[in-house]
C-alpha positions as CSV (number, residue, x, y, z in Angstrom):
1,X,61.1,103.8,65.1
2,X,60.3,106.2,62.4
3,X,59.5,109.7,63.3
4,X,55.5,110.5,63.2
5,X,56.0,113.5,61.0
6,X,53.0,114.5,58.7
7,X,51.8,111.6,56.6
8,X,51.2,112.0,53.1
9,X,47.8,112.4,52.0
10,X,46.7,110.8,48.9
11,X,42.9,110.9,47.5
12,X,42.0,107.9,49.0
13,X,38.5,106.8,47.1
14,X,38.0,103.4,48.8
15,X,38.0,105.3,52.2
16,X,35.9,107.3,50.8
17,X,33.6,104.6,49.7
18,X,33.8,102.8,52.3
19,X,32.8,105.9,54.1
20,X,29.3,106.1,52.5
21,X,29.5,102.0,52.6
22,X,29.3,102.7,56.8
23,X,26.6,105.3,56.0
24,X,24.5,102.9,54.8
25,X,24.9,100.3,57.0
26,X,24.1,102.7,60.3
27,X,20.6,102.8,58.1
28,X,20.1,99.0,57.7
29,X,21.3,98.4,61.2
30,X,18.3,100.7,62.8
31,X,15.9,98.9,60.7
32,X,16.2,95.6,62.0
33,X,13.0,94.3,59.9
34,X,14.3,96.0,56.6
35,X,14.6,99.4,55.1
36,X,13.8,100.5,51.6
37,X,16.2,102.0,49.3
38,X,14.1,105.4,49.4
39,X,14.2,105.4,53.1
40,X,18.2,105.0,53.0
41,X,18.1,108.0,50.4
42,X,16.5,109.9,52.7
43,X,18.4,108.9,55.9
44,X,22.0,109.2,54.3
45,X,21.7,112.1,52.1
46,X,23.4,110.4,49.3
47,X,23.1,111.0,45.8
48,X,21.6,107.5,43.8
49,X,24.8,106.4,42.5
50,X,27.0,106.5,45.5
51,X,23.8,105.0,47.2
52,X,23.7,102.0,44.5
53,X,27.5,101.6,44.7
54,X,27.3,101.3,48.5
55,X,24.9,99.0,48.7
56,X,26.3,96.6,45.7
57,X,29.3,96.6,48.3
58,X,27.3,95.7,51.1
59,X,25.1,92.9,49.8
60,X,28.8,91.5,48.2
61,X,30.5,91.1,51.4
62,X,27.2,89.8,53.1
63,X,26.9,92.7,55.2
64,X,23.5,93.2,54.1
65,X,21.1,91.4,52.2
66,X,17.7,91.9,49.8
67,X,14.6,90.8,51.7
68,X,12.3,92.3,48.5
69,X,12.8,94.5,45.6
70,X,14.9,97.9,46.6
71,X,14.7,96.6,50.4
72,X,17.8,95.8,53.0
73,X,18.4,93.6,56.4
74,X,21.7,93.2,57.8
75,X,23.3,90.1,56.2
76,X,25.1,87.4,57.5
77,X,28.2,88.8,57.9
78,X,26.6,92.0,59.9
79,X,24.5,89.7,62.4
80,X,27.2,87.4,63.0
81,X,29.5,90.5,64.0
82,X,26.6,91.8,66.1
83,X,26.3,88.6,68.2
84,X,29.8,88.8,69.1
85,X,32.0,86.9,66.6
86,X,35.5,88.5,66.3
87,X,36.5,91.4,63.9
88,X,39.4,88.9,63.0
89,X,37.0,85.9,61.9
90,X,35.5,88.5,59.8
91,X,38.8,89.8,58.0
92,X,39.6,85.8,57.4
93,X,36.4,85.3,55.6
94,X,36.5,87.9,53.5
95,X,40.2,87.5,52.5
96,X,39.3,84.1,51.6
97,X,36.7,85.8,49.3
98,X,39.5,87.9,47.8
99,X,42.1,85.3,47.6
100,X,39.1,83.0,45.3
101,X,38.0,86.3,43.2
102,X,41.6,87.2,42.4
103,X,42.9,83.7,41.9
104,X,45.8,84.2,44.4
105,X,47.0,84.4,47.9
106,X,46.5,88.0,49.5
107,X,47.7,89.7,52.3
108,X,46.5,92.2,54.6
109,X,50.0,94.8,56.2
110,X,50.4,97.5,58.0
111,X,53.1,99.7,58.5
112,X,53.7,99.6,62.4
113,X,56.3,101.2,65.0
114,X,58.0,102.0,62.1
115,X,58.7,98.4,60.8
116,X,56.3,96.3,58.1
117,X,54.3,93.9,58.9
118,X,51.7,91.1,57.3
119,X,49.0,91.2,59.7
120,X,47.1,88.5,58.0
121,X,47.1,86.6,54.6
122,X,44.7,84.0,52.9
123,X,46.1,81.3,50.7
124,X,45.6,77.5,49.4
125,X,47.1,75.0,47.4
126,X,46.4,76.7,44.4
127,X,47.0,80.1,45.4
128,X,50.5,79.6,47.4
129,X,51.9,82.4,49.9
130,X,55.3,83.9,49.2
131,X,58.1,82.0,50.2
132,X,59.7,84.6,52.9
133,X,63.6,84.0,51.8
134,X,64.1,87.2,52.8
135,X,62.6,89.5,55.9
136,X,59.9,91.5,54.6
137,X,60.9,93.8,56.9
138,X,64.3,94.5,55.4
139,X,62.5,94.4,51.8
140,X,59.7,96.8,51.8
141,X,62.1,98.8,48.6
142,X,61.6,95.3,46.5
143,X,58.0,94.3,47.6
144,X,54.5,95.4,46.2
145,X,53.1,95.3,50.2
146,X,56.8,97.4,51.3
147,X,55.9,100.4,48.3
148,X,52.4,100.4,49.1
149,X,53.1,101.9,52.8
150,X,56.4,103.3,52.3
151,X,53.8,105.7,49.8
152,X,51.5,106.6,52.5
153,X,54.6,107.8,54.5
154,X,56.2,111.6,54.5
155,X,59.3,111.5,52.8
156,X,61.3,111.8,55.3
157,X,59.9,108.9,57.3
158,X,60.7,107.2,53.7
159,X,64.6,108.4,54.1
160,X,64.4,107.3,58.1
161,X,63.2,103.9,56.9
162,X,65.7,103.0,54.1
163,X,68.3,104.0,56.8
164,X,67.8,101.1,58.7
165,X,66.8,99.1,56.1
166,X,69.0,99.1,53.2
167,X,67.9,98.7,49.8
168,X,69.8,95.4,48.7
169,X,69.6,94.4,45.2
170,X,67.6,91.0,45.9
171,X,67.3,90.3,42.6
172,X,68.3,92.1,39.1
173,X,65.2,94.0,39.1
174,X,64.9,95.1,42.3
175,X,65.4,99.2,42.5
176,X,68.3,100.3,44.7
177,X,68.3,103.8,44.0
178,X,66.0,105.9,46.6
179,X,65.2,108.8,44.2
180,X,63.9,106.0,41.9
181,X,61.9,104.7,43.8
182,X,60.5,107.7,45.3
183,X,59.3,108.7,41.9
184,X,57.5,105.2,41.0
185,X,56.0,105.9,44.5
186,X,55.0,109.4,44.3
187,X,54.1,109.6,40.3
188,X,51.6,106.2,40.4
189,X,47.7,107.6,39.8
190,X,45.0,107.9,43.0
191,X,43.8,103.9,43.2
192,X,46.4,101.8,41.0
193,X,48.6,99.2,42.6
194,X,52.1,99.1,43.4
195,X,54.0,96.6,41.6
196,X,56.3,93.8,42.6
197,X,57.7,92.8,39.0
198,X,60.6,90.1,40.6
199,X,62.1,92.3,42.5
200,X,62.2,90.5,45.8
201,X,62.0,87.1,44.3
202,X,62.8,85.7,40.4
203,X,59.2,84.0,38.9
204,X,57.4,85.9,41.5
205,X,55.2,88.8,41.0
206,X,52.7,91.0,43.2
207,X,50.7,94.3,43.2
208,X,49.4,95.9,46.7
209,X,46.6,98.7,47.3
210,X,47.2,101.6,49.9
211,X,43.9,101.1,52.3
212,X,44.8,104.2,55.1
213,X,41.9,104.0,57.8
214,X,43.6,107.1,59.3
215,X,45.4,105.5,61.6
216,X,48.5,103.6,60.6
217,X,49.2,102.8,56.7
218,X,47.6,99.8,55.8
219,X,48.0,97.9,52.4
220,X,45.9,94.8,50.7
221,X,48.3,93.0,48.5
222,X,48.3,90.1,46.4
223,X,51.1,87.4,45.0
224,X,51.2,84.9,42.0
225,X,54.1,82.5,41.6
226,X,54.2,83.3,38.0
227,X,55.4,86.1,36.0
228,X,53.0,86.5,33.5
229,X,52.3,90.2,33.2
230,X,48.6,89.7,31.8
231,X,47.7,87.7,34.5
232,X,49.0,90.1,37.1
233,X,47.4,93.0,35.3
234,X,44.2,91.0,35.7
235,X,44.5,90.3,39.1
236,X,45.5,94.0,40.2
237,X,42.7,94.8,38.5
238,X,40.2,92.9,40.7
239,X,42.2,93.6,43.9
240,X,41.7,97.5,42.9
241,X,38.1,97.1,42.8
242,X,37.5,95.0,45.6
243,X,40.0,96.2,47.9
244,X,37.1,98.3,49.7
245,X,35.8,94.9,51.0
246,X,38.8,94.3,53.2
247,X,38.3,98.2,53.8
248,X,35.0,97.4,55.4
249,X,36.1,94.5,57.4
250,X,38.5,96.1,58.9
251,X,36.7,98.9,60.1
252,X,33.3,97.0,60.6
253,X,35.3,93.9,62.9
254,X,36.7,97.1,65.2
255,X,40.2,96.6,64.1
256,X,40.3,99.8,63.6
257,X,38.2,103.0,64.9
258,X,35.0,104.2,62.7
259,X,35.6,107.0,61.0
260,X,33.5,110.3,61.0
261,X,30.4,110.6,58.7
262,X,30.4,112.4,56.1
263,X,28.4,116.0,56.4
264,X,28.2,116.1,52.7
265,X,28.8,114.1,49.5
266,X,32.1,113.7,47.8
267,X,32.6,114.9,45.1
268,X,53.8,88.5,50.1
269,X,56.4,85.1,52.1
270,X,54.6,84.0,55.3
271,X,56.1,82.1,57.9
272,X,53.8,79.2,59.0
């Protein structure tokens, strides 16, 4: 098991939007007949573009819905979580969301007692799921979902992983060299994917997005059985910008705890 040193701490702007997201939602969810976009002002605090942005997330991911100009109920998504339905089913649904938006399948991980793991995915015929030739847990060095968490880990936790997992050259691209790899972890900008460019698999790419709750490193990831580097760059794209709707399931379905408000503004194979 990896030691539980200090974690590292990268700005981390879909927790903080989904943060504000939650904000909002407390807000709707006392005003079961609807509350205007003034009255959420007021209630939250927050300034009218963090206030739009939440609420564009919200109304996406059906967790609340118009009823009138600049006024919100809880959607379907919220009331069906309310009366009971799993924190899973909800996670499912909007994965499937993701999986159509992106145009491939995508995976929810987590990096847990030390070990990865793909805690739940969403695929189709036309969006396919990695083939898993090789244990993702032995490949997190040569897979988009493995860099996303190993980069949420303190460095040494990183050393104390690759220890037990050695970095095997799976393909001619994957990266075998730990300081290497350490800098395409550490030197990637706040909010832009890790990269799988056929380095656990030739004709298969992927990207991933850290999503810490502040519990255990969590990733969104997506594959494409092709290696066309526009269409990934596309598809990373969307899973950048929408990986705060898996952020929100997760943390609206209770699969993982609520986190604090905020006193003040801020500034990919599956076995079968």
């Amino acid at each position: 098991m990896a030691r539980r040193s200090k974690r590292q701490q990268p700005v981390n702007t879909h927790l903080e939007s989904a943060h504000r997201a939650l904000r909002v939602l407390e807000v709707i969810h006392r005003h079961p007949e609807g509350v205007s976009r003034t009255q959420i002002a007021r209630e939250t605090g927050l300034p009218q573009l963090y206030l739009a942005h939440a609420i564009e997330h919200l109304v996406r991911t059906q967790l609340a819905t118009p009823i009138a100009p600049r006024v919100y109920a809880a959607g379907t998504s919220l009331k069906l979580a309310e009366n009971g339905r799993s924190g899973g089913a909800l996670l499912r649904e909007t994965l499937a969301f993701l999986r159509d938006a992106v145009g491939a399948a995508v995976y929810v991980a987590s990096y847990t007692d030390g070990e990865v793991s793909i805690t739940q995915y969403a695929d189709s015929p036309t969006a396919p799921a990695v083939h898993e030739w090789v244990d993702f847990r032995e490949a997190a060095h040569a897979s988009a979902v493995g860099k996303a968490l190993l980069a949420q880990l303190h460095p040494d936790e990183r050393r104390e992983h690759l220890d037990r997992h050695h970095m095997e050259a799976f393909t001619p691209h994957t990266i075998t060299n730990p300081q290497i790899l350490f800098t395409e972890l550490d030197t990637r900008p706040p909010g832009e994917p890790l990269l799988d460019l056929q380095e656990y698999a030739l004709g298969t790419v992927c990207a991933a997005v850290p999503i810490p709750t502040g519990t255990e490193p969590e990733c969104v990831a997506l594959s494409l059985p092709t290696p066309d580097p526009h269409k990934l760059q596309q598809a990373a794209r969307v899973l950048r910008n929408e990986a705060i709707a898996v952020l929100l399931a997760l943390l609206v379905g209770g699969t993982t705890p609520t986190p604090p408000r905020e006193t003040t503004a801020p500034h990919a194979v599956i076995h079968r």
